[in-house]
Amino acid sequence: MRVLLPLGLPQAYDYRVPVSLMVQDGDFVVVPLGPRQLVGVVWGEGLGDIASSRIKNIIEKLPAPPLPEEVRKFIDWVATYTMTPPGMVLRLAMRAPGALEPAAMRRAYRLAGPPPVRLTPARKRVLEVAADGFARRAGELAEEAGVSNGVIKGLADAGTLEKVDLPSEEPFEDPDPTAQQPILSPEQAEVAGHLRARIGVNEFSATLLDGVTGSGKTEVYFEAVAEAIDQNRQVMILVPEIALTAQFLKRFEVRFGCLPAQWHSDLSSRERRRVWRGVAEDRVKVVVGARSALFLPYPNLGLIIVDEEHENAFKQDEGVAYNARDMCVVRASLGAFPVVLATATPSLETMSNVWSGRYAHEVLPRRHGGAVLPTIKPIDMRQHPPERGKWLSPVLVSAVGETLARDEQALLFLNRRGYAPLTLCRTCGHRLGCPQCDAWLVEHRFRKQLQCHHCGYQAPSPSACPDCGEEDSLVACGPGVERIMEEVKVSFPEARIALLSSDVLRGPAAYGEAIRQIQDHEIDLIVGTQIVAKGLNFPLLTLVGVVDADLGLENGDLRAGERTYQLLHQVAGRAGRAQKPGRVLMQTYMPEHPVMGALVSGDRDKFLEREARGREMLGYPPYGRLVALVLSGPELDKVQGLSRELALRVPHSDKVSVLGPAPAPISLLRGRHRVRFLVKATREAHVQGFVAQWLEGVKVPSSMRLSVDVDPHNFL
Ligand code: ADP
Ligand code: ZN
């Protein structure tokens, strides 16, 4: 049999099955590899490409359910598409330490024999508690009876209590599709009906659930989830960030009577084991997770929901470079079940699939419960500039003042952490840069630190210029959220202000507490980065001020316009979610820019069509295909040498062209020099084949790395 190991090897290898073992495809087995013993997965019949004298035996089979065929096919598919060794993709499916061993047991006690001869009052209380026949841990039993652990031990020694082993893991609760069904509006009910009808027909379908923020997309796709649960199928809900799941989980719990299983990078290894195993054994019905939940071993998956499908967070850039949104569609098609992509601002990729008829399109055009969409207006910063040394236009400042005076909440949004993005010396003009990257250091004044946002380098803020030595000569240039915070504290000394930024709110608990304070109106004014942009519901929030609407348009990324639109639209959607109407003011130096125009007019589709035409003309995705190759290494001349060599090898093709080599936009990252190629192909071209042919036989020295990113989203 072939066994695939979770390593960067090019393929699965043949192993012999000893007569004492019964193994089938998908079984987890232990095999020798050189001097090591590793866990791998049986991956089909052997190819017989190894001399039989050299074939080694499978050592043992592990007591875990086999990896389902659908999952194995999916792993192969992802590996081929992303041009990564299949073992590296398998590794994503095996990230649950201990999941392949039998569950740990815990020692418990229950009533077994006659009462002891010496029946003290304490012992009597224990017997009363244990009379129900349930097994309890010594500690639990002692606590319930109000005795010390020693009493329990004494009763066990006397033979009155017996020791039993119970699985130590909490079982999973089954979500109840009828726990609390909402009354859907006619529009919502119609869409929900369509989604329900696609479940359980054993047919692939992809649906864009396209609804303005607050239209009830979540309520509606919960109906599809309920249907899948009814039909006894597993469901996966992918969400872009863990941070925004606190409110989400609560809603799920209200709708289905219990929490779903969760899967993300912050889980303890115990919890990972529990969820992985629960999924593999079909005990877990619904998983809510980050992109890696896609690689859990579902034997019975029947529905995938991708919430906020346009989100960049679904794209993994490192290791196996995959787009979880796209791979969800692949997974659903391999499993012949529906996938629902929900968003208020569809990606152009998804929209073009709707236009071509590949995806169904369900629209929720109105906010639920009569809440109206906020009005959006630009503030032309050329006409209404801020005072010297400030960043907020008087127009925005007075709007904030009015809002607070009405006892409502306001949000000032700036997608930039820290105090200032650049520090410069007034005397010599020196700019403080990261020693390991081609990037400026960002001042974080609260922590009195300079940080590199690319590699995490940190240093105390110096008092003198490191170049010319001049004291007190360093000045902060441009604003980050901390600086806006400083400004509003002066402008609104009475207001209760919160700063929401990922480096200030560390971990889900701090985040949850901040959300609670805002909900309970313990906060009047919020200054925040994009962590406040998404998914949150604050009924009293009626004003959103965008401090720098032009920020995302500055980089030349092909999706800059699309992304800026999505982000600003999403932030705007935070305003006026309940009965009070909301308004949005965007500070911009380019009020005539198409992105601003689309936000103000609300004509999203016209904007998307315009973007689409631009991309089509240039042959960019989704009308063409891209693969980014980045060659990196510590020595510039070696990196350049190998990139020249690669350039000479580019195969000829009418459908594919290669741009570069050129220094990557961040040409130095974590001490490594980076050179980039961009492969640009027509949609019909077999671009992976082209790249494979190009790179065939290329030896990359171990100090260097060549990373391949199919359908890149990140062009740094
Ligand atoms: P979206 O995901 O489209 O932004 P949500 O599903 O979050 O919208 O709905 C917005 C708000 O309206 C939520 O507080 C939700 O509970 C409420 N809501 C939506 N539809 C209904 C309904 N049919 N009945 C009761 N509340 C609803
Ligand atoms: Zn750096």
XYZ file of C-alpha atoms and ligand atoms in Angstrom:
744
model
C 0.000 0.000 0.000
C 1.072 3.606 -0.464
C 1.408 5.716 2.647
C 1.375 9.498 2.536
C 3.413 11.143 5.263
C 2.766 14.675 6.538
C 6.072 15.948 5.186
C 7.309 17.917 2.197
C 8.086 14.786 0.197
C 7.058 14.749 -3.460
C 4.711 11.759 -3.162
C 3.404 8.829 -1.118
C 5.683 5.791 -0.765
C 5.045 2.070 -0.886
C 4.962 0.037 2.308
C 4.148 -3.618 2.860
C 1.219 -4.690 5.003
C 2.291 -7.461 7.361
C -0.111 -10.428 7.452
C -1.015 -9.597 11.018
C -2.580 -6.259 9.976
C -5.761 -5.359 8.167
C -5.515 -1.930 6.628
C -7.698 0.015 4.254
C -7.398 3.321 2.437
C -7.433 6.254 4.785
C -6.175 4.342 7.820
C -3.674 6.107 10.017
C -0.577 3.950 10.284
C 2.924 4.118 11.732
C 5.734 3.467 9.269
C 9.516 3.673 9.346
C 11.240 6.436 7.392
C 14.995 6.143 7.677
C 15.734 5.950 11.380
C 12.398 7.519 12.338
C 8.895 6.210 12.873
C 6.146 8.433 11.541
C 2.386 8.513 11.328
C 0.988 8.584 7.822
C -2.191 7.741 5.962
C -2.801 4.799 3.633
C -3.195 6.384 0.206
C -4.222 3.673 -2.233
C -2.623 0.600 -3.740
C 1.145 0.394 -3.981
C 2.748 1.289 -7.288
C 5.496 -1.284 -6.984
C 8.103 1.307 -7.883
C 10.408 0.219 -5.087
C 12.354 -3.034 -5.249
C 10.512 -5.503 -3.018
C 13.656 -6.171 -1.012
C 13.682 -2.509 0.002
C 10.016 -2.162 0.910
C 9.483 -1.782 4.617
C 6.585 -3.006 6.676
C 3.823 -0.902 8.140
C 4.475 -1.067 11.863
C 1.014 -0.575 13.277
C -2.417 0.781 12.591
C -3.722 3.496 14.899
C -7.131 3.305 16.541
C -8.743 6.217 14.701
C -11.438 6.366 12.026
C -9.899 6.293 8.536
C -9.525 9.594 6.720
C -12.603 9.672 4.455
C -12.121 9.314 0.711
C -13.616 12.734 0.060
C -11.030 14.296 2.339
C -8.192 12.395 0.677
C -9.332 13.482 -2.748
C -9.565 17.016 -1.501
C -6.021 16.912 -0.132
C -4.718 15.686 -3.477
C -6.700 18.355 -5.271
C -5.391 21.179 -3.087
C -1.828 19.890 -3.424
C -2.015 19.830 -7.206
C -3.670 23.204 -7.456
C -1.375 25.022 -5.036
C 1.712 23.201 -6.307
C 2.664 21.945 -2.863
C 3.686 18.397 -1.927
C 0.544 16.467 -0.885
C 2.142 15.608 2.457
C 2.208 19.300 3.350
C -1.528 19.496 2.769
C -2.077 16.281 4.720
C -0.247 17.985 7.566
C -3.014 20.576 7.700
C -5.450 17.715 8.228
C -3.406 16.222 11.072
C -2.955 19.254 13.302
C -4.462 17.671 16.368
C -1.877 16.200 18.689
C -2.985 12.998 20.318
C -6.083 12.699 18.134
C -4.951 9.349 16.826
C -4.537 7.750 20.203
C -7.425 6.469 22.316
C -9.035 9.144 24.434
C -7.522 9.756 27.839
C -9.571 8.391 30.727
C -10.329 9.902 34.069
C -10.734 8.065 37.311
C -14.214 8.228 38.841
C -16.075 6.594 41.731
C -19.502 5.075 42.018
C -21.484 3.069 44.522
C -20.646 -0.628 44.431
C -20.657 -2.524 47.705
C -22.473 -2.525 51.054
C -22.089 0.431 53.449
C -18.937 0.284 55.572
C -19.029 -0.968 59.095
C -18.034 2.404 60.506
C -20.627 4.824 59.118
C -19.581 8.356 60.123
C -21.836 11.322 59.276
C -19.383 12.343 56.544
C -19.443 8.887 54.989
C -23.205 8.893 55.180
C -23.412 12.125 53.219
C -21.210 10.644 50.504
C -23.438 7.596 50.241
C -26.469 9.834 49.917
C -24.902 11.699 47.031
C -23.655 8.516 45.353
C -27.031 6.806 45.759
C -28.082 7.923 42.266
C -25.539 5.479 40.830
C -23.647 8.063 38.734
C -19.857 7.955 38.626
C -18.109 11.108 39.793
C -14.558 12.256 40.158
C -13.266 12.067 43.749
C -13.119 15.856 43.932
C -16.675 16.283 42.646
C -18.087 13.694 44.982
C -16.264 15.178 47.965
C -17.463 18.652 47.127
C -21.087 17.653 46.672
C -21.070 15.794 49.962
C -19.073 18.498 51.719
C -16.315 16.161 52.844
C -12.584 15.850 52.272
C -11.104 13.696 49.523
C -9.814 11.357 52.208
C -13.363 10.249 53.028
C -13.862 9.143 49.427
C -10.622 7.218 49.484
C -11.602 5.508 52.724
C -14.906 4.367 51.236
C -13.118 3.053 48.164
C -10.696 1.092 50.353
C -13.656 -0.314 52.263
C -15.167 -1.532 48.972
C -18.270 0.667 49.232
C -17.211 2.802 46.263
C -15.570 1.361 43.174
C -13.171 3.010 40.762
C -14.227 3.283 37.139
C -12.604 4.903 34.109
C -14.609 7.397 32.117
C -13.614 9.234 28.966
C -12.139 12.505 30.130
C -13.571 14.541 27.317
C -16.760 16.477 27.469
C -19.250 15.108 24.976
C -20.607 17.471 22.315
C -24.104 18.815 22.547
C -26.256 18.430 19.473
C -27.542 21.708 18.086
C -31.324 21.752 18.055
C -32.692 23.194 14.797
C -35.919 24.203 16.500
C -34.497 25.749 19.677
C -35.495 29.267 18.721
C -36.727 29.833 15.204
C -36.931 33.463 14.146
C -39.930 34.819 12.311
C -38.482 35.566 8.937
C -39.628 38.433 6.776
C -41.182 37.315 3.464
C -37.967 38.221 1.636
C -35.843 36.284 4.105
C -38.206 33.340 4.059
C -38.046 33.085 0.312
C -34.251 33.016 0.248
C -34.137 30.595 3.179
C -36.518 28.319 1.279
C -34.210 28.287 -1.730
C -31.216 27.442 0.445
C -33.077 24.698 2.286
C -34.150 23.137 -0.990
C -30.513 22.699 -2.064
C -29.596 20.653 1.007
C -29.644 16.909 0.874
C -30.140 16.521 -2.863
C -26.577 15.234 -3.222
C -25.744 17.835 -5.752
C -23.095 20.510 -5.749
C -24.314 24.072 -5.790
C -22.682 27.385 -5.005
C -24.814 30.313 -3.904
C -23.904 33.913 -3.302
C -26.020 35.164 -0.397
C -25.839 38.839 -1.156
C -27.447 41.080 1.421
C -26.775 44.536 2.760
C -25.329 44.676 6.274
C -28.089 44.001 8.759
C -30.383 42.302 6.251
C -30.366 39.052 8.192
C -27.911 36.968 6.157
C -26.881 35.116 9.279
C -30.476 34.359 10.266
C -31.135 33.149 6.751
C -28.161 30.862 6.422
C -28.909 29.505 9.894
C -32.050 28.114 8.236
C -29.862 26.179 5.819
C -27.769 25.000 8.775
C -30.945 23.851 10.532
C -32.010 21.922 7.443
C -28.646 20.175 7.191
C -28.787 19.237 10.881
C -32.306 17.897 10.331
C -30.945 15.730 7.572
C -28.194 14.556 9.863
C -25.354 16.089 7.867
C -22.332 17.921 9.209
C -21.963 21.657 8.655
C -18.927 23.889 8.494
C -19.214 27.653 8.911
C -16.025 29.463 7.998
C -15.516 32.918 9.443
C -12.601 35.200 8.633
C -11.425 36.083 12.124
C -11.727 34.520 15.525
C -12.083 37.914 17.120
C -15.494 38.458 15.634
C -16.944 35.150 16.699
C -17.914 36.088 20.278
C -21.127 37.806 19.222
C -21.589 35.209 16.526
C -21.325 32.271 18.917
C -23.898 33.836 21.179
C -26.313 34.115 18.272
C -25.688 30.522 17.307
C -26.380 29.450 20.857
C -29.659 31.357 20.922
C -30.743 29.865 17.601
C -29.633 26.259 18.214
C -29.612 25.919 21.988
C -25.894 25.153 22.336
C -22.536 26.332 21.163
C -21.048 24.888 17.982
C -17.646 23.209 18.016
C -14.930 25.728 17.290
C -11.705 25.387 15.352
C -8.973 28.010 15.233
C -5.329 28.525 16.034
C -5.893 29.536 19.668
C -7.313 26.183 20.788
C -5.490 24.171 23.403
C -4.156 20.860 22.141
C -6.722 19.048 24.289
C -9.517 20.941 22.650
C -8.015 20.300 19.227
C -8.001 16.607 19.908
C -11.554 16.688 21.154
C -12.920 18.568 18.149
C -10.865 16.673 15.558
C -11.956 13.368 16.982
C -15.553 14.506 17.365
C -15.622 15.562 13.733
C -13.999 12.325 12.550
C -16.561 10.260 14.448
C -19.482 12.401 13.227
C -20.330 13.382 16.787
C -19.755 17.057 15.963
C -22.563 18.415 13.814
C -21.524 22.024 13.332
C -18.026 23.487 13.271
C -17.425 27.224 13.252
C -13.880 27.916 12.376
C -11.099 29.780 10.713
C -9.811 28.616 7.347
C -7.969 25.590 8.709
C -11.329 24.013 9.662
C -11.504 23.133 5.992
C -9.056 20.299 6.599
C -10.918 18.553 9.402
C -11.792 14.913 8.652
C -15.568 15.283 8.141
C -17.076 11.928 7.117
C -20.502 13.436 6.509
C -20.175 17.049 5.470
C -23.345 18.333 3.828
C -23.096 22.133 3.847
C -20.432 24.812 3.923
C -21.111 28.438 4.747
C -18.397 31.002 4.075
C -19.272 34.151 5.969
C -17.821 37.420 4.622
C -16.580 35.550 1.582
C -14.718 38.591 0.234
C -12.370 38.656 3.215
C -8.680 38.569 2.614
C -8.193 36.526 5.789
C -9.321 33.427 3.898
C -6.152 33.546 1.861
C -3.151 31.896 3.415
C 0.072 33.271 1.972
C 2.630 31.084 3.659
C 3.257 27.363 3.646
C 0.456 25.877 1.595
C -0.750 29.056 -0.141
C -4.456 28.397 -0.513
C -7.598 30.457 -0.635
C -10.028 28.854 1.800
C -13.021 30.442 0.093
C -12.111 28.907 -3.232
C -11.186 25.585 -1.662
C -14.589 25.480 0.057
C -16.158 25.516 -3.371
C -13.869 22.685 -4.426
C -14.625 20.735 -1.255
C -18.369 21.096 -1.812
C -18.056 20.015 -5.397
C -16.037 16.912 -4.443
C -18.631 16.070 -1.797
C -21.639 16.944 -3.984
C -23.285 19.345 -1.523
C -24.048 23.080 -1.396
C -21.754 25.924 -0.427
C -23.146 29.335 0.489
C -20.980 32.446 0.224
C -22.397 35.277 2.320
C -21.410 38.931 2.069
C -22.610 42.468 1.559
C -19.655 43.218 -0.704
C -18.937 40.246 -2.962
C -15.451 39.789 -4.344
C -15.111 40.303 -8.055
C -14.214 36.613 -8.374
C -17.525 35.581 -6.861
C -19.505 38.203 -8.737
C -18.076 37.070 -12.052
C -19.193 33.535 -11.222
C -22.664 34.910 -10.640
C -22.606 36.811 -13.929
C -21.562 33.699 -15.801
C -24.317 31.664 -14.133
C -21.988 29.282 -12.295
C -23.220 30.511 -8.907
C -26.810 31.096 -7.862
C -27.564 34.575 -6.551
C -29.859 35.256 -3.604
C -30.398 38.868 -2.649
C -31.570 40.495 0.585
C -31.836 44.140 -0.373
C -33.144 45.646 2.872
C -32.122 45.874 6.488
C -34.269 43.856 8.806
C -36.867 45.523 10.972
C -37.057 48.774 9.103
C -33.569 50.008 10.006
C -32.365 52.160 7.138
C -28.925 52.117 5.596
C -26.706 54.960 6.725
C -26.136 57.995 4.547
C -22.546 58.222 3.379
C -20.843 61.526 2.604
C -17.276 62.479 1.807
C -15.486 65.294 3.606
C -13.227 66.993 1.097
C -10.081 67.548 3.133
C -8.818 70.166 0.707
C -11.817 72.333 1.573
C -12.157 71.438 5.236
C -8.619 70.778 6.430
C -7.924 69.936 10.070
C -6.227 72.460 12.309
C -2.436 72.371 12.347
C -1.106 69.275 14.060
C -4.519 67.613 14.049
C -6.062 64.952 11.866
C -9.796 65.421 12.137
C -11.590 67.957 9.999
C -13.779 70.469 11.871
C -16.728 68.961 9.971
C -16.100 65.552 11.523
C -15.328 66.987 14.951
C -18.642 68.816 15.089
C -20.510 65.713 13.884
C -18.946 63.729 16.714
C -19.943 66.490 19.124
C -23.567 66.407 17.961
C -23.710 62.637 18.234
C -22.336 62.559 21.762
C -24.674 65.381 22.752
C -27.601 63.158 21.723
C -26.181 60.447 23.955
C -25.394 58.233 20.977
C -22.130 56.561 20.089
C -19.567 57.439 17.435
C -16.792 55.403 15.850
C -13.645 56.851 14.337
C -12.048 54.347 12.042
C -8.427 54.325 10.941
C -6.842 51.175 9.688
C -3.443 51.860 11.178
C -2.164 50.576 14.479
C 0.149 52.572 16.695
C 0.805 56.284 17.060
C 2.577 57.237 13.857
C 3.621 55.233 10.798
C 6.897 57.076 10.387
C 9.414 58.779 12.652
C 11.874 61.219 11.181
C 14.731 63.386 12.418
C 14.100 67.101 12.022
C 17.819 67.810 12.028
C 19.236 65.325 9.528
C 16.128 63.906 7.825
C 16.934 60.353 8.920
C 13.928 58.011 8.924
C 13.748 55.190 11.416
C 13.619 51.925 9.510
C 13.553 48.270 10.478
C 17.036 46.748 10.554
C 15.718 43.511 9.025
C 13.129 44.792 6.559
C 12.702 47.363 3.909
C 10.021 49.118 5.978
C 9.616 52.063 8.389
C 9.215 51.478 12.085
C 5.834 52.358 13.529
C 5.752 54.252 16.792
C 3.567 52.714 19.508
C 3.495 55.478 22.084
C 1.466 53.661 24.732
C 4.132 50.997 24.867
C 6.956 53.490 24.265
C 8.159 51.318 21.454
C 8.987 51.278 17.811
C 7.697 48.253 15.951
C 8.081 46.757 12.529
C 4.670 45.600 11.365
C 6.231 43.145 8.945
C 8.587 41.121 11.119
C 7.603 42.068 14.666
C 10.957 43.750 15.464
C 10.618 45.964 18.535
C 12.875 48.560 20.097
C 12.398 51.236 22.769
C 11.662 54.657 21.280
C 14.982 56.558 21.315
C 15.207 60.101 22.655
C 17.942 61.098 20.213
C 18.332 60.497 16.485
C 20.291 57.254 16.019
C 21.977 58.792 12.951
C 23.055 62.315 13.922
C 22.685 61.997 17.685
C 20.599 65.159 18.039
C 18.405 65.089 21.171
C 14.638 65.657 20.917
C 14.804 65.966 17.198
C 12.586 63.024 16.249
C 9.099 63.821 15.024
C 6.156 61.542 14.410
C 4.719 61.749 10.902
C 1.137 60.822 10.079
C -1.493 59.391 12.363
C -2.219 55.952 13.758
C -5.171 55.177 16.024
C -3.232 56.111 19.164
C -2.685 59.591 17.807
C -6.371 59.987 16.967
C -7.119 58.841 20.491
C -4.839 61.578 21.832
C -6.607 64.164 19.694
C -10.163 63.229 20.710
C -9.229 63.117 24.387
C -8.429 66.804 24.069
C -11.460 67.640 21.904
C -13.941 65.642 24.003
C -12.574 65.602 27.542
C -15.888 64.397 28.977
C -16.382 61.469 26.619
C -15.676 57.877 27.606
C -13.331 56.756 24.863
C -12.140 53.264 23.948
C -9.254 52.328 21.699
C -9.838 49.094 19.798
C -6.797 47.765 18.047
C -5.316 44.296 17.975
C -2.160 45.286 19.858
C -4.129 46.938 22.646
C -6.780 44.248 23.021
C -4.835 41.093 23.435
C -6.858 37.916 23.163
C -10.563 37.118 22.876
C -11.329 37.903 26.522
C -10.128 41.502 26.337
C -11.906 41.884 23.044
C -15.146 40.468 24.406
C -14.988 42.803 27.388
C -14.516 45.827 25.123
C -17.516 44.773 23.039
C -19.591 44.395 26.175
C -18.650 47.876 27.393
C -19.694 49.363 24.090
C -22.963 47.430 24.041
C -23.770 48.499 27.594
C -23.066 52.116 26.687
C -20.146 52.428 29.038
C -18.318 53.912 26.057
C -19.290 56.965 23.987
C -16.569 57.185 21.412
C -14.634 54.344 19.804
C -11.348 54.784 17.992
C -10.502 51.614 16.149
C -8.728 49.728 13.398
C -10.334 47.152 11.163
C -11.076 44.862 14.109
C -14.173 46.994 14.728
C -15.115 47.080 11.067
C -16.831 43.751 10.831
C -19.848 41.897 11.967
C -20.504 43.881 15.121
C -23.869 45.260 16.108
C -24.098 48.353 18.302
C -27.612 49.792 18.363
C -26.553 53.211 19.691
C -23.771 53.719 17.188
C -25.021 56.348 14.763
C -21.912 58.037 13.434
C -18.936 56.485 11.705
C -16.048 58.767 10.791
C -13.428 57.379 8.439
C -10.221 59.207 9.283
C -8.393 58.383 6.052
C -10.575 56.897 3.345
C -7.716 57.088 0.832
C -5.384 54.868 2.860
C -5.966 51.592 1.049
C -5.868 53.149 -2.399
C -2.239 54.116 -2.085
C -0.760 50.712 -2.755
C -0.757 49.642 -6.350
C -2.297 46.237 -5.669
C -4.720 45.121 -8.358
C -7.444 44.737 -5.749
C -6.786 48.068 -3.992
C -10.039 49.653 -5.190
C -12.124 46.579 -4.522
C -10.692 46.102 -1.045
C -11.031 49.728 -0.054
C -14.635 49.638 -1.155
C -15.288 46.458 0.842
C -13.604 47.709 3.986
C -15.222 51.139 3.979
C -18.611 49.717 3.133
C -18.264 47.327 6.013
C -17.230 50.028 8.469
C -20.064 52.196 7.210
C -22.413 49.301 7.930
C -21.694 49.693 11.649
C -23.735 52.886 11.723
C -27.445 52.948 12.436
C -28.013 49.225 12.876
C -31.142 49.706 14.972
C -33.956 52.235 14.937
C -31.794 55.333 14.930
C -30.576 56.315 11.463
C -26.842 56.364 10.965
C -24.479 58.509 8.997
C -20.972 58.035 7.720
C -18.415 60.743 6.996
C -15.291 59.860 5.050
C -12.264 62.141 5.149
C -10.702 62.083 1.690
C -8.478 64.070 -0.611
C -10.023 62.288 -3.605
C -13.789 62.687 -3.294
C -14.076 62.147 -7.045
C -12.428 58.700 -6.909
C -14.746 55.900 -8.211
C -14.518 54.099 -4.853
C -15.827 57.171 -3.023
C -18.465 57.662 -5.700
C -19.708 54.094 -5.312
C -19.834 54.354 -1.526
C -21.745 57.625 -1.625
C -24.219 56.550 -4.312
C -24.541 52.994 -3.014
C -24.254 51.726 -6.570
C -22.095 48.718 -5.826
C -22.823 46.788 -8.964
C -21.868 49.645 -11.241
C -18.594 49.885 -9.365
C -17.970 46.143 -9.663
C -18.740 46.208 -13.369
C -16.289 49.026 -13.830
C -13.623 47.121 -11.877
C -14.394 44.061 -13.950
C -13.869 45.904 -17.218
C -10.535 47.238 -15.983
C -9.342 43.784 -14.974
C -10.562 42.212 -18.162
C -8.651 44.734 -20.232
C -5.432 43.941 -18.380
C -6.035 40.211 -18.261
C -6.021 40.207 -14.463
C -8.042 37.854 -12.266
C -10.762 36.765 -12.519
C -10.269 37.205 -16.280
C -6.757 35.850 -16.277
C -4.603 33.962 -13.858
C -1.599 34.909 -11.785
C 1.068 32.962 -9.981
C 3.581 34.816 -7.816
C 7.033 33.353 -7.271
C 9.250 34.887 -4.632
C 12.866 33.891 -4.355
C 14.460 34.906 -1.079
C 17.732 34.469 0.735
C 20.149 36.228 3.056
C 22.673 37.105 0.331
C 21.546 39.532 -2.327
C 24.040 38.462 -5.006
C 23.056 34.804 -4.702
C 19.370 35.642 -4.886
C 19.981 37.773 -7.948
C 22.177 35.100 -9.514
C 19.565 32.389 -9.216
C 16.786 34.689 -10.363
C 18.772 35.505 -13.528
C 19.189 31.802 -14.097
C 15.455 31.269 -13.643
C 14.703 34.072 -16.093
C 16.738 32.306 -18.762
C 14.754 29.120 -18.333
C 11.277 30.561 -18.818
C 9.526 28.226 -21.277
C 7.898 29.694 -24.338
C 4.097 29.920 -24.383
C 1.497 32.082 -26.166
C -0.841 31.893 -23.222
C 1.556 32.599 -20.406
C 4.030 35.386 -19.828
C 6.446 35.941 -16.996
C 7.090 39.381 -15.532
C 10.315 39.900 -13.623
C 12.582 39.195 -11.953
C 12.139 42.428 -10.032
C 12.810 43.321 -6.422
C 9.652 42.553 -4.448
C 7.837 45.647 -3.088
C 9.286 44.704 0.286
C 12.691 43.792 -1.004
C 14.107 42.922 2.393
C 12.019 40.997 4.918
C 13.312 39.468 8.140
C 16.819 39.846 6.834
C 16.111 38.069 3.558
C 16.384 39.707 0.166
C 13.409 39.049 -2.052
C 13.049 38.947 -5.798
C 9.742 38.345 -7.450
C 8.371 36.885 -10.655
C 4.759 37.220 -11.672
C 3.343 34.613 -14.028
C 0.397 35.948 -15.972
C -1.764 33.594 -17.971
C -5.037 33.434 -19.778
C -7.849 31.614 -18.034
C -7.557 28.638 -20.334
C -3.827 28.166 -19.788
C -2.680 25.314 -17.576
C -0.634 27.627 -15.474
C 0.482 25.027 -12.918
C 1.826 22.894 -15.748
C 3.724 25.848 -17.098
C 5.301 26.639 -13.740
C 6.146 22.976 -13.154
C 7.882 22.789 -16.514
C 9.744 26.005 -15.787
C 10.980 24.910 -12.373
C 11.758 21.335 -13.309
C 15.289 20.477 -12.342
C 15.904 23.833 -10.650
C 17.979 23.357 -7.532
C 17.323 25.930 -4.850
C 20.189 25.966 -2.320
C 19.081 25.366 1.249
C 19.792 28.960 2.314
C 17.324 30.206 -0.282
C 13.628 29.680 -0.684
C 11.408 29.745 -3.699
C 7.773 30.165 -2.754
C 4.984 29.656 -5.230
C 1.617 31.334 -4.685
C -1.146 30.414 -7.125
C -3.846 33.130 -7.262
C -1.884 35.472 -4.993
C -3.688 38.143 -3.007
C -0.687 39.639 -1.359
C 1.799 41.402 -3.548
C 4.373 42.356 -0.961
P -26.287 40.413 8.317
O -25.582 39.116 8.613
O -26.913 40.463 6.973
O -25.484 41.658 8.629
P -27.794 39.717 10.608
O -28.226 38.330 10.349
O -26.635 39.960 11.512
O -27.560 40.493 9.259
O -29.070 40.530 11.125
C -28.988 41.852 11.590
C -29.767 41.988 12.886
O -31.156 41.806 12.618
C -29.397 40.952 13.901
O -29.433 41.527 15.184
C -30.463 39.887 13.749
O -30.660 39.153 14.927
C -31.677 40.724 13.373
N -32.587 39.967 12.535
C -32.451 39.700 11.223
N -33.496 38.992 10.762
C -34.319 38.780 11.810
C -35.592 38.119 11.978
N -36.191 37.531 10.961
N -36.134 38.144 13.188
C -35.522 38.761 14.228
N -34.331 39.392 14.132
C -33.737 39.424 12.944
Zn 10.993 44.255 10.097
